[in-house]
Structures are given as C-alpha cells and as structure tokens.
Coordinates of C-alpha atoms and ligand atoms in Angstrom, one line a residue:
M1 CA -43.1 -11.3 -187.4
G2 CA -46.9 -10.7 -188.4
P3 CA -48.1 -8.2 -191.6
D4 CA -46.4 -4.5 -191.2
G5 CA -43.7 -5.8 -188.6
D6 CA -46.5 -6.2 -185.8
D7 CA -44.6 -9.0 -183.5
M8 CA -46.4 -12.0 -183.8
S9 CA -46.8 -14.9 -180.8
K10 CA -48.1 -17.3 -179.8
F11 CA -50.9 -16.7 -177.0
Y12 CA -52.7 -19.5 -175.5
I13 CA -55.9 -18.5 -173.9
A14 CA -58.0 -21.3 -171.5
T15 CA -61.5 -20.6 -170.3
P16 CA -62.1 -23.6 -167.3
I17 CA -63.7 -26.4 -169.0
Y18 CA -67.6 -27.7 -168.0
Y19 CA -69.4 -30.1 -166.3
V20 CA -72.2 -31.4 -168.6
N21 CA -74.9 -32.6 -165.8
D22 CA -77.1 -29.5 -167.6
K23 CA -76.9 -26.9 -170.7
P24 CA -75.1 -23.7 -170.3
H25 CA -76.2 -20.7 -168.3
M26 CA -75.4 -17.3 -168.9
G27 CA -73.0 -17.4 -166.2
H28 CA -70.6 -20.1 -168.0
A29 CA -71.6 -18.1 -171.7
Y30 CA -70.1 -15.1 -169.4
T31 CA -66.8 -17.1 -168.9
T32 CA -66.8 -17.9 -172.2
I33 CA -67.6 -14.8 -174.0
A34 CA -64.8 -13.0 -172.6
A35 CA -62.1 -15.5 -172.9
D36 CA -63.7 -14.7 -176.6
V37 CA -63.7 -11.5 -176.7
L38 CA -59.9 -11.4 -175.4
A39 CA -58.8 -14.2 -178.3
R40 CA -61.0 -11.9 -180.7
Y41 CA -58.4 -9.0 -179.4
R42 CA -55.0 -11.1 -179.4
R43 CA -55.6 -11.9 -182.8
M44 CA -56.2 -8.3 -184.2
R45 CA -52.8 -7.6 -182.9
G46 CA -51.5 -10.5 -184.8
D47 CA -51.0 -12.9 -182.4
E48 CA -51.2 -16.8 -182.7
V49 CA -54.0 -17.5 -180.7
V50 CA -54.7 -20.9 -179.1
F51 CA -58.0 -20.9 -177.6
L52 CA -59.4 -23.7 -175.7
T53 CA -62.3 -24.5 -174.0
G54 CA -64.2 -27.8 -172.9
T55 CA -66.3 -30.3 -170.9
D56 CA -65.2 -31.6 -167.4
E57 CA -66.9 -35.1 -167.9
N58 CA -65.2 -37.7 -165.3
S59 CA -67.9 -35.8 -162.6
Q60 CA -70.1 -37.8 -160.4
K61 CA -72.4 -34.5 -161.1
N62 CA -72.9 -36.1 -164.2
V63 CA -73.5 -39.5 -163.2
D64 CA -76.1 -37.7 -161.2
A65 CA -77.8 -36.1 -163.9
A66 CA -77.3 -39.1 -166.3
K67 CA -79.0 -41.4 -164.1
R68 CA -81.7 -38.6 -163.4
G69 CA -82.3 -38.5 -166.8
G70 CA -83.1 -42.1 -166.8
E71 CA -80.0 -42.5 -169.1
T72 CA -77.7 -45.7 -168.1
D73 CA -75.3 -45.1 -170.7
I74 CA -72.9 -42.7 -168.9
Q75 CA -70.6 -42.5 -172.0
K76 CA -73.8 -41.8 -174.1
Y77 CA -75.2 -39.1 -171.5
V78 CA -71.6 -37.0 -172.0
D79 CA -71.2 -37.3 -175.5
R80 CA -74.4 -35.7 -176.3
M81 CA -73.9 -33.5 -173.6
S82 CA -70.6 -32.6 -174.8
A83 CA -72.0 -31.7 -178.4
L84 CA -74.7 -29.7 -176.9
W85 CA -71.9 -27.0 -175.2
Q86 CA -69.9 -27.3 -178.7
R87 CA -73.1 -26.2 -180.4
T88 CA -74.0 -23.8 -178.3
W89 CA -70.5 -22.0 -178.6
D90 CA -71.0 -22.2 -182.1
E91 CA -74.1 -20.9 -181.8
L92 CA -72.9 -17.6 -179.6
G93 CA -70.0 -17.5 -182.1
I94 CA -67.2 -18.5 -179.9
T95 CA -63.9 -18.9 -181.9
N96 CA -62.0 -21.6 -179.8
T97 CA -59.4 -23.2 -181.9
D98 CA -59.5 -26.4 -179.7
F99 CA -62.5 -28.2 -177.5
I100 CA -61.3 -30.8 -174.7
R101 CA -63.7 -33.5 -173.1
T102 CA -61.9 -35.4 -170.5
T103 CA -62.7 -38.9 -171.5
E104 CA -60.9 -37.8 -174.7
E105 CA -57.8 -40.6 -175.0
R106 CA -55.2 -37.6 -175.3
H107 CA -56.6 -35.9 -172.2
I108 CA -56.7 -39.7 -170.3
R109 CA -52.6 -40.2 -171.4
G110 CA -51.7 -37.1 -170.5
V111 CA -53.3 -37.3 -167.0
K112 CA -51.6 -40.9 -166.2
Q113 CA -48.2 -39.2 -167.3
F114 CA -48.7 -36.5 -165.3
L115 CA -50.1 -39.0 -162.3
Q116 CA -46.5 -41.1 -162.6
V117 CA -44.3 -38.0 -162.2
V118 CA -46.0 -36.8 -159.5
W119 CA -46.0 -40.0 -158.4
D120 CA -42.3 -40.5 -158.8
K121 CA -41.3 -37.2 -157.1
G122 CA -42.8 -38.7 -153.8
D123 CA -45.5 -36.3 -154.0
I124 CA -48.5 -38.4 -153.5
Y125 CA -49.3 -40.8 -150.3
E126 CA -51.8 -43.4 -149.0
G127 CA -54.2 -42.0 -146.2
T128 CA -57.4 -42.1 -145.2
Y129 CA -60.1 -39.1 -145.8
E130 CA -62.5 -38.5 -142.7
G131 CA -64.9 -35.3 -143.4
W132 CA -67.3 -33.8 -144.8
Y133 CA -68.0 -33.7 -149.0
C134 CA -70.6 -31.4 -151.1
A135 CA -71.2 -33.1 -154.3
G136 CA -72.2 -29.9 -155.6
C137 CA -68.8 -28.5 -155.2
E138 CA -67.2 -31.9 -156.0
A139 CA -65.0 -31.0 -153.1
F140 CA -64.2 -31.7 -149.6
K141 CA -65.5 -29.3 -147.2
T142 CA -63.9 -27.9 -144.5
E143 CA -65.6 -27.7 -141.1
T144 CA -65.9 -23.7 -141.3
E145 CA -68.1 -24.3 -145.0
V146 CA -70.4 -26.4 -143.7
Q147 CA -73.8 -24.9 -141.9
D148 CA -76.5 -26.9 -140.3
G149 CA -75.3 -29.3 -142.4
K150 CA -75.1 -27.6 -145.8
C151 CA -72.8 -26.3 -147.8
G152 CA -72.8 -22.7 -148.0
E153 CA -72.2 -22.3 -152.0
H154 CA -74.8 -25.2 -153.1
Q155 CA -77.2 -25.1 -149.6
R156 CA -77.4 -29.0 -150.3
P157 CA -76.9 -31.5 -147.7
V158 CA -72.8 -32.5 -147.2
E159 CA -71.9 -35.9 -146.9
R160 CA -69.6 -37.6 -144.1
I161 CA -66.9 -39.6 -145.9
S162 CA -64.5 -41.6 -144.8
E163 CA -62.5 -43.8 -147.4
K164 CA -58.6 -44.9 -148.1
N165 CA -57.4 -42.0 -150.4
Y166 CA -54.1 -41.0 -152.3
F167 CA -53.3 -37.3 -151.0
F168 CA -51.1 -35.2 -153.2
R169 CA -48.8 -33.0 -150.3
L170 CA -49.9 -29.9 -151.3
S171 CA -49.2 -28.1 -148.2
K172 CA -45.6 -28.9 -149.0
Y173 CA -45.3 -26.1 -151.1
R174 CA -46.4 -23.1 -149.7
D175 CA -43.9 -21.3 -149.1
D176 CA -43.8 -22.0 -153.3
L177 CA -47.1 -20.7 -153.8
L178 CA -46.7 -17.7 -151.4
A179 CA -43.7 -16.8 -153.2
L180 CA -45.1 -17.5 -156.4
I181 CA -48.2 -15.0 -156.0
G182 CA -46.4 -13.0 -153.6
E183 CA -43.6 -11.8 -156.6
N184 CA -45.8 -11.6 -159.1
A185 CA -48.2 -9.2 -159.1
E186 CA -49.8 -9.9 -162.5
F187 CA -50.5 -13.7 -161.8
I188 CA -53.9 -12.9 -160.6
Q189 CA -56.4 -10.4 -161.3
P190 CA -57.8 -8.4 -159.9
A191 CA -55.7 -7.6 -156.7
S192 CA -59.0 -8.6 -154.5
R193 CA -58.3 -11.9 -155.7
R194 CA -55.0 -12.3 -155.1
N195 CA -55.2 -11.3 -151.5
E196 CA -58.2 -13.4 -150.8
I197 CA -55.7 -16.2 -152.5
L198 CA -53.1 -15.3 -150.7
N199 CA -55.0 -15.9 -147.2
Y200 CA -56.2 -19.4 -148.1
I201 CA -53.0 -20.4 -149.0
R202 CA -50.9 -19.1 -145.9
D203 CA -53.6 -20.2 -143.2
E204 CA -56.2 -22.7 -144.6
M205 CA -54.5 -24.9 -146.9
E206 CA -53.9 -28.5 -146.2
D207 CA -52.8 -31.7 -148.4
I208 CA -55.7 -33.1 -150.7
S209 CA -56.8 -36.1 -151.2
I210 CA -56.6 -36.8 -154.9
T211 CA -58.8 -40.1 -155.3
R212 CA -61.8 -41.4 -154.9
E213 CA -62.3 -45.3 -153.5
T214 CA -66.4 -45.5 -154.1
M215 CA -66.8 -44.0 -157.0
R216 CA -66.5 -45.9 -160.9
W217 CA -66.7 -42.9 -163.4
G218 CA -63.8 -41.5 -164.2
I219 CA -59.6 -42.0 -164.5
P220 CA -58.4 -45.2 -162.6
L221 CA -55.1 -44.2 -160.8
P222 CA -52.6 -46.2 -162.6
Q223 CA -51.1 -46.9 -159.8
D224 CA -53.9 -48.4 -157.6
P225 CA -56.9 -49.3 -160.1
S226 CA -59.4 -49.5 -157.3
Q227 CA -59.0 -45.6 -156.4
V228 CA -60.9 -43.1 -159.5
I229 CA -59.0 -40.0 -159.9
Y230 CA -60.5 -36.9 -157.7
V231 CA -62.3 -34.8 -160.7
W232 CA -60.7 -31.5 -159.8
F233 CA -57.3 -33.3 -160.1
D234 CA -58.2 -35.2 -163.8
A235 CA -59.7 -31.4 -164.9
L236 CA -56.9 -29.1 -164.2
L237 CA -54.6 -31.0 -166.5
N238 CA -56.9 -30.6 -169.8
Y239 CA -55.0 -27.2 -169.8
L240 CA -51.9 -28.9 -170.5
T241 CA -53.7 -32.3 -172.3
A242 CA -54.8 -30.2 -175.0
V243 CA -51.6 -28.7 -176.3
G244 CA -50.1 -32.1 -176.3
Y245 CA -48.7 -33.2 -172.9
G246 CA -48.9 -37.0 -172.7
S247 CA -49.1 -37.0 -176.7
D248 CA -47.4 -34.3 -178.6
E249 CA -44.3 -32.8 -176.8
G250 CA -43.3 -30.4 -179.9
M251 CA -46.9 -29.2 -180.1
F252 CA -46.9 -29.1 -176.2
Q253 CA -43.0 -27.3 -175.9
R254 CA -44.3 -24.5 -178.4
T255 CA -48.2 -23.7 -176.4
W256 CA -47.4 -24.3 -172.8
P257 CA -47.8 -21.9 -171.0
V258 CA -51.3 -20.2 -171.1
D259 CA -51.1 -16.9 -171.3
A260 CA -54.4 -15.9 -170.1
W261 CA -56.9 -18.1 -168.1
I262 CA -60.4 -16.2 -167.6
G263 CA -62.5 -18.3 -165.1
G264 CA -65.0 -17.0 -162.2
K265 CA -64.2 -16.7 -158.5
D266 CA -65.6 -20.0 -157.6
I267 CA -63.2 -22.0 -158.9
I268 CA -60.0 -19.7 -157.9
K269 CA -58.3 -21.8 -155.2
F270 CA -58.2 -24.8 -157.6
H271 CA -56.8 -22.2 -160.2
A272 CA -54.5 -20.5 -158.5
A273 CA -53.4 -22.6 -155.2
L274 CA -53.3 -26.4 -156.2
F275 CA -52.9 -26.3 -159.8
P276 CA -49.8 -24.3 -159.1
A277 CA -48.8 -26.6 -157.2
M278 CA -49.0 -29.6 -159.4
L279 CA -47.2 -27.6 -161.7
I280 CA -44.1 -26.9 -159.1
S281 CA -44.7 -30.6 -159.0
A282 CA -43.7 -31.6 -162.4
G283 CA -41.8 -29.0 -162.8
L284 CA -43.3 -27.1 -165.9
P285 CA -44.1 -23.4 -165.8
Q286 CA -46.8 -21.4 -164.7
M287 CA -49.8 -20.3 -166.3
R288 CA -49.0 -16.4 -167.0
R289 CA -52.3 -14.7 -165.6
M290 CA -55.4 -15.3 -164.6
F291 CA -58.1 -12.9 -164.9
V292 CA -60.5 -13.8 -161.8
H293 CA -64.6 -12.7 -162.8
G294 CA -67.4 -12.2 -160.2
H295 CA -71.2 -14.0 -161.0
F296 CA -74.3 -13.1 -162.4
T297 CA -77.2 -13.4 -160.0
I298 CA -80.9 -13.4 -160.5
D299 CA -82.3 -10.9 -158.6
G300 CA -79.2 -11.4 -156.5
V301 CA -78.9 -14.9 -156.3
K302 CA -76.3 -17.0 -157.6
M303 CA -77.3 -17.9 -161.3
S304 CA -76.3 -21.8 -161.0
K305 CA -77.5 -25.1 -162.3
S306 CA -77.8 -26.7 -158.9
L307 CA -80.0 -23.8 -157.4
G308 CA -82.2 -23.7 -160.9
N309 CA -82.8 -20.0 -161.4
V310 CA -80.8 -20.0 -165.0
V311 CA -81.2 -17.8 -168.0
D312 CA -80.4 -19.4 -171.2
P313 CA -78.4 -17.5 -173.3
V314 CA -79.0 -18.8 -176.6
S315 CA -83.2 -17.7 -176.2
I316 CA -81.2 -14.3 -175.7
A317 CA -78.9 -14.1 -178.4
R318 CA -81.4 -15.1 -180.9
E319 CA -83.6 -12.4 -179.6
Y320 CA -81.1 -10.0 -179.7
G321 CA -78.2 -10.9 -181.2
N322 CA -74.6 -12.4 -180.5
D323 CA -72.9 -9.0 -180.5
V324 CA -75.8 -7.2 -178.2
L325 CA -75.1 -10.3 -175.5
R326 CA -71.5 -9.4 -175.8
Y327 CA -71.8 -5.9 -175.7
F328 CA -73.8 -5.7 -172.7
L329 CA -72.2 -8.8 -170.4
L330 CA -68.7 -7.2 -171.0
R331 CA -69.8 -3.3 -170.4
E332 CA -73.0 -3.8 -167.9
V333 CA -70.6 -5.4 -165.0
P334 CA -66.8 -4.1 -164.1
F335 CA -64.7 -7.1 -164.7
G336 CA -64.1 -8.8 -161.4
E337 CA -67.7 -7.9 -159.5
D338 CA -71.0 -9.4 -159.7
G339 CA -73.6 -8.9 -161.9
D340 CA -76.9 -9.1 -162.0
F341 CA -78.2 -9.9 -165.4
S342 CA -81.6 -8.4 -166.5
T343 CA -83.8 -8.0 -169.7
T344 CA -84.7 -4.6 -168.9
R345 CA -81.2 -3.4 -168.4
L346 CA -79.9 -5.2 -171.6
R347 CA -83.0 -3.2 -173.3
E348 CA -82.0 0.2 -172.0
R349 CA -78.4 -0.1 -173.4
Y350 CA -79.4 -1.7 -176.5
T351 CA -81.3 0.9 -176.8
G352 CA -79.2 4.2 -175.1
D353 CA -75.5 2.7 -176.0
L354 CA -76.2 0.4 -179.1
A355 CA -79.2 2.6 -181.2
N356 CA -78.7 5.7 -180.2
G357 CA -74.7 5.4 -179.6
L358 CA -72.4 3.6 -182.1
G359 CA -75.5 2.8 -184.8
N360 CA -76.7 6.3 -184.8
L361 CA -73.5 7.7 -185.0
V362 CA -72.7 5.3 -188.2
A363 CA -75.6 5.9 -189.8
R364 CA -75.3 9.9 -189.3
I365 CA -71.7 10.4 -190.8
L366 CA -72.4 7.6 -193.8
G367 CA -75.4 9.2 -194.5
M368 CA -73.5 12.9 -194.9
A369 CA -70.9 11.2 -196.6
E370 CA -73.6 9.9 -199.1
K371 CA -76.0 13.0 -199.3
Y372 CA -73.4 15.7 -199.6
L373 CA -70.4 14.1 -200.8
S374 CA -71.9 11.0 -202.7
G375 CA -70.2 9.1 -200.8
R376 CA -66.5 9.4 -201.9
V377 CA -63.9 9.8 -199.3
P378 CA -63.2 14.0 -199.3
K379 CA -59.0 14.9 -198.9
P380 CA -57.6 13.6 -195.1
V381 CA -57.2 16.2 -192.5
S382 CA -55.1 15.8 -189.8
G383 CA -56.4 13.9 -186.8
S384 CA -55.6 11.5 -184.4
A385 CA -57.1 8.6 -182.2
M386 CA -54.1 7.2 -180.7
D387 CA -55.3 8.5 -176.9
T388 CA -58.0 6.1 -177.3
W389 CA -56.2 3.3 -178.9
I390 CA -53.4 3.6 -175.9
S391 CA -56.2 4.0 -172.9
Y392 CA -58.0 1.0 -174.4
E393 CA -54.5 -1.3 -175.2
D394 CA -54.0 -0.6 -171.3
N395 CA -57.7 -1.5 -170.5
L396 CA -57.4 -4.4 -172.1
N397 CA -54.4 -6.0 -171.4
Q398 CA -55.7 -6.4 -167.6
F399 CA -59.0 -7.7 -168.9
S400 CA -61.0 -4.2 -167.9
S401 CA -63.3 -4.8 -170.7
H402 CA -66.0 -2.5 -169.6
E403 CA -63.8 0.5 -169.2
A404 CA -62.4 -0.4 -173.0
L405 CA -65.5 -0.2 -174.4
R406 CA -66.2 3.1 -172.0
D407 CA -62.9 4.3 -173.8
I408 CA -64.6 3.5 -177.4
W409 CA -68.0 4.8 -175.9
D410 CA -66.1 8.7 -175.1
L411 CA -65.2 8.4 -178.4
I412 CA -68.8 7.9 -180.0
T413 CA -69.6 10.8 -177.3
F414 CA -67.1 13.1 -178.7
L415 CA -68.0 13.0 -182.3
D416 CA -71.8 13.1 -181.7
K417 CA -71.1 16.9 -180.3
F418 CA -68.4 17.2 -183.2
I419 CA -71.0 17.1 -185.4
D420 CA -73.4 18.8 -183.6
R421 CA -71.6 21.9 -183.3
E422 CA -69.4 22.4 -186.7
Q423 CA -73.5 20.9 -188.0
P424 CA -72.4 19.8 -192.0
W425 CA -76.1 20.4 -193.0
V426 CA -75.0 24.2 -192.5
L427 CA -71.8 23.8 -193.9
A428 CA -72.9 22.3 -197.1
K429 CA -74.7 25.9 -197.7
I430 CA -71.5 27.4 -197.2
D431 CA -68.4 25.9 -197.1
Q432 CA -67.7 23.0 -199.0
D433 CA -63.9 22.7 -197.5
R434 CA -64.9 23.2 -194.4
L435 CA -67.8 20.7 -194.9
A436 CA -65.1 18.3 -196.9
A437 CA -62.6 18.5 -193.2
V438 CA -65.7 17.5 -190.7
L439 CA -66.9 14.3 -192.6
Y440 CA -63.7 13.3 -193.5
T441 CA -62.2 13.6 -189.7
G442 CA -66.2 11.5 -189.5
I443 CA -65.4 8.7 -191.6
E444 CA -61.9 8.5 -190.5
S445 CA -62.8 7.8 -187.0
I446 CA -66.0 5.7 -187.9
R447 CA -62.9 3.4 -189.5
H448 CA -61.0 3.3 -185.9
I449 CA -64.2 2.9 -184.1
A450 CA -64.4 -0.2 -186.0
R451 CA -61.6 -1.7 -185.2
L452 CA -61.4 -0.6 -181.5
V453 CA -65.2 -2.8 -181.2
W454 CA -63.9 -5.6 -183.6
P455 CA -63.3 -8.4 -180.8
F456 CA -66.8 -6.8 -178.6
M457 CA -69.0 -6.8 -181.3
P458 CA -67.3 -8.3 -184.5
E459 CA -70.5 -8.4 -186.6
A460 CA -71.3 -5.0 -186.3
A461 CA -67.4 -4.0 -187.1
E462 CA -67.3 -5.8 -190.1
K463 CA -70.5 -4.5 -191.1
I464 CA -69.1 -0.7 -190.4
L465 CA -65.9 -2.3 -192.5
S466 CA -67.8 -3.1 -194.9
A467 CA -69.7 0.3 -195.9
L468 CA -66.6 1.8 -195.6
G469 CA -65.3 -0.8 -198.4
I470 CA -62.2 -1.4 -197.0
L471 CA -63.1 -4.8 -194.9
E472 CA -60.9 -7.1 -196.4
A473 CA -57.9 -4.4 -196.3
E474 CA -58.6 -4.1 -193.1
R475 CA -58.4 -7.9 -192.2
K476 CA -54.9 -7.9 -194.0
S477 CA -53.6 -5.0 -192.9
G478 CA -51.4 -5.2 -189.5
Y479 CA -52.1 -3.7 -186.2
N480 CA -49.9 -1.0 -185.9
A481 CA -50.9 0.9 -189.1
S482 CA -54.7 0.0 -188.5
K483 CA -54.3 2.8 -185.4
E484 CA -52.8 5.1 -187.7
W485 CA -54.7 7.9 -189.0
G486 CA -55.5 8.3 -192.2
G487 CA -56.8 4.6 -193.2
M488 CA -59.4 6.2 -195.2
R489 CA -58.0 7.1 -198.5
E490 CA -59.1 10.3 -200.9
G491 CA -61.5 8.7 -203.6
M492 CA -62.5 5.7 -201.7
Q493 CA -65.9 4.6 -202.1
I494 CA -68.2 4.4 -198.9
R495 CA -72.0 2.6 -199.6
K496 CA -75.1 3.2 -197.3
I497 CA -75.4 0.7 -194.3
D498 CA -78.8 -0.8 -192.7
I499 CA -79.4 0.4 -189.6
L500 CA -77.0 -1.3 -187.3
F501 CA -79.5 -1.5 -184.5
P502 CA -83.0 -1.5 -185.2
K503 CA -85.2 0.2 -182.8
L504 CA -86.6 -2.5 -179.9
A505 CA -90.3 -3.5 -180.0
P506 CA -92.1 -2.8 -177.3
N507 CA -91.3 -5.8 -174.8
Ligands
LIG601 N1 -65.8 -28.0 -164.2 C1 -65.7 -27.3 -162.9 C2 -64.6 -26.4 -163.9 C3 -63.3 -27.3 -164.1 S1 -61.7 -26.7 -164.8 C4 -60.2 -27.3 -164.9 C5 -66.2 -26.0 -163.1 N2 -67.7 -26.3 -164.3 S2 -68.9 -25.1 -164.1 O1 -69.4 -25.7 -165.6 O2 -69.6 -25.6 -163.2 O3 -68.7 -23.6 -164.0 C6 -67.4 -23.2 -164.7 C7 -67.3 -22.0 -164.8 O4 -68.4 -21.4 -165.4 C8 -67.1 -20.9 -163.0 O5 -65.8 -20.6 -163.1 C9 -67.4 -19.9 -163.7 O6 -66.7 -19.4 -164.4 C10 -68.5 -20.0 -165.0 N3 -69.9 -19.9 -163.8 C11 -70.5 -20.6 -163.6 N4 -71.8 -19.8 -162.7 C12 -71.7 -18.8 -163.3 C13 -72.1 -17.4 -162.2 N5 -73.4 -17.6 -162.0 N6 -72.1 -16.3 -162.7 C14 -70.7 -16.6 -163.4 N7 -70.0 -17.5 -164.0 C15 -70.3 -18.6 -163.3 O7 -66.7 -25.5 -162.0

C-alpha cells in the first residue's frame, strides 16, 4: 500500500529500442515522451514504475552507418551512439529507470536462453530463404510490398536474397494469436490497429526467417554459430532481458509482463504478431497493452533518418523548454493518428494555450490572492474537481493524451470565465466574504490543475505547487487524497509566481 491507502503496484512501461544509425529525431522523441507522460502519471498514482527504453544495436543499419562515418570498430560506434541517445533522453527530462543495449551481456544471455527454449519446443527449423529484403526496414518484403524494385516505406531498392536460414514457426500460432487479440479488446489500441493486425495474421502471416548467414554483426545462433540471429528476433527480447530473463529470475517474476508498451504503427506487426507468438512458444505471459501511435510528418512526408527530413527535438526543447515540447506533441495530435510537426503550430499553441491560457490564469489568481489577501489562503468553501479527474483518468487509461489535456483546459476556460463573471476587483470594494470565497475556489482549482498537468508538464506543475507552498506536501500526499477538494487550508501562505510562459520574441 502506498501513502493514504492507495494501492501500490508494479507498472512496467516500455518503448521500442531505437537503432543507433543516427541521432534521435522528433518521431523518436514523441514515442519516448509519451511513455514518460504515462510513467509520471502512474508514479503520481502511487505505482512502482519500471520504465524501459534503450538501443537496438545488432542491426546492419548500424554497421552501414559506422562504415559511412569511417568507423571500422563497430562496437566503438554503437557505444558512442548509444551514449548520445541516453544523453538526449536525460536532456529531455525522461525518467526511464533502465536503459537496455542489445550488445550488453545480460541481453545476450537472455536471448540465448530464449532460443534454447523455443528450439527445444521444436519451433525452429532449417530452410532456405528466397526473396526481397529491405535494409531500411531490416525485414523481408512480400511481392506486394515491393513496387518497381523499391520498398514502399523507404523508397530504396530492395535486394534479392537466397540463403540458408533458420525459421520460426510463426504460422503455427495463427489461431492462438487470432484468439488472443480477438478476445482481448484492450491488447492493441486504438481499435483500427487491432483490425489491421488481425487481417495480417489471418491472411498474410508466414513463418519467419530468424537468422542470417551472410551477416557477421549480431548474436550468433548458439545451435549453429555460422548464423547470426535476425535483429528483430533479438531486439524484441529486450523487454524480457532487461527485467532479468536469463539473468535474474526473481526480478523477472516480479516485473514481467510489460503493462503498457508505447510505439509507432510502423513496427506493430513485430510487436502484435511475432512477439506474442514468441511468448506463447516460450510459455510466457503476454504484454498487457500496446498503445500504437501514428507518425509525425514534415510537409506530409514521414520523418525518418533514411529520408533525411528530420527535426531535432533537442534544439526545439532548448528554445521553448521541455514542458512546451511535451505539451505540444501530446496535445496537437490525437494519439494514434498521424500528425505534422510545425514550429508555427507550436508557437500558436504556446501563445494560445500556455501563455494566455494556463500561465495567465495562474498569474491572475495568485496575483489577486497577493493583492487582496496578502497571499493568505482564505476560509475554504465547498467545491469539487472530481468530474475533471474522472474524465482525465478515463482518457489516460486509454492513453488518449490529447483528450486528457482537453479536460484540463476545459477547467482552465471555466475558471477564466468564473473570474470574469465574479470580478474580484469589484468584490474587493463591496463584498469581502464573496471575494474570499471566489479566490478560495480559484486557488484550490489551481492546485488541482497543477496536479493534473504534472505528468505532462512537470516543470510548470512544480513551479505552481511551490508558489502555493505545497510542493513537498503534494509529493508525499496520496493520490486519492490529492483529488479531493480542500487541499489548500486556511492561513497557508502563497508566494508570487514568475511568469510561467513569457511572451515569445517574434520568429
Ligand atoms: N529498432 C526498431 C525497434 C525495435 S523494438 C524491439 C526500430 N527502431 S527505430 O529507431 O527505427 O524506430 C523506433 C520507433 O521510433 C518507431 O516505432 C516509432 O515509435 C518511432 N518513430 C520513428 N519515426 C517516427 C515518426 N516519423 N513519427 C513518430 N514516431 C516515429 O524500428
């Protein structure tokens, strides 16, 4: 049990692990920031959060990138790049509790153990692969996915490959997968993605080659070291190996399964078909939920390292602040849909929603508390923010982040109107009791708003709670208690607050 009797339970969140053939772009930042919002939200609820991200290093893409950069020591290259990814997440304020690299010993051990289990089960067999391969996707392509000799996703030529490989009996699990996904509406969200994956499993899914004969960089197949394990088969296992699979059984039992995975629609077949089948084969429980998001485009074109049209999240965050980037990404695009990143839109939202919205409301109410009440919290009056909390929780439980933010902004708009209507500056001259009641409602509502935005904009939330003089108390107070009306007590001392979102200089 956590403070105030809230249930405390483990909550394991994972993002995809990223290729290190370049530095992070806005699309990667979006995934990781979304996961961080969820992590902070679950922590705020009192859960013990395990939050994993990492780097996918055993990929031919990384080898190619190292060579392009004139680096012959691939390990040195991935070391340097993985460190750059870790620094980026630190700089963006990401609160991951672990960072897995697929060149780490704990991962390699777990992969070997897993392969042995699946091998013993009879789910791996030797065969010949013949077909198209896209180095951009690190995946074989079916005839329909290849147009004019090019991969539709990457617009680069595919290669014809024919080699001895080991195969995983993916098609053996077709019915199990259809049942798993068919019976579990929450497994893949949003629902449109679920239908897409069901169609794929039913109509297209075939056994998959899980080794490469010609590649040298990667984890050798223990049962035939002339083969290297296919990067996707190895990478998916990071979710297990990071929490002790193959190295710390006790930790694994305590932590597995992933409670929420957040990642892009481009890799859903791997996560919602291949990986679940691998888990069934190994007799392990499934991940609980996958929240699948769309892609950010630049001028309508998918942003990707291969296409070269990337936006750097760190420079945007340095210019506008981490909170602003977080807010923009999660508010602008309905989670699950594609969106376009544009600095113009970011600036519009900054001015409209943050400077004139949240920032102005807080400054207004705290300013009046200072002016009319010398910053002393007046006698509580009744009220409630529970409707907002309920809707916000419903939305966040489905990771509908834009709607959760809209819930908060509805409250902000309501309060703005309330203040305009009540006109405290007039009440100050004619009705002290009513003035105190109006300002109490304003102050207590701001406490709720700060708590509600905390997972999204931790810096702003903490500044507000500090100004209210309750930051430390709110950190300790239980989640359920904090949702109740009346956290601000009579006589508490409020401080003035610096402008949260200063006016932007013209671009
Ligand atoms: N290494 C694999 C994942 C292995 S997980 C076992 C991979 N890496 S990646 O670096 O190419 O992309 C990982 C994720 O980054 C995508 O699934 C997606 O979440 C995010 N994005 C990459 N480009 C994106 C956009 N343009 N827009 C939004 N997110 C995108 O695939």
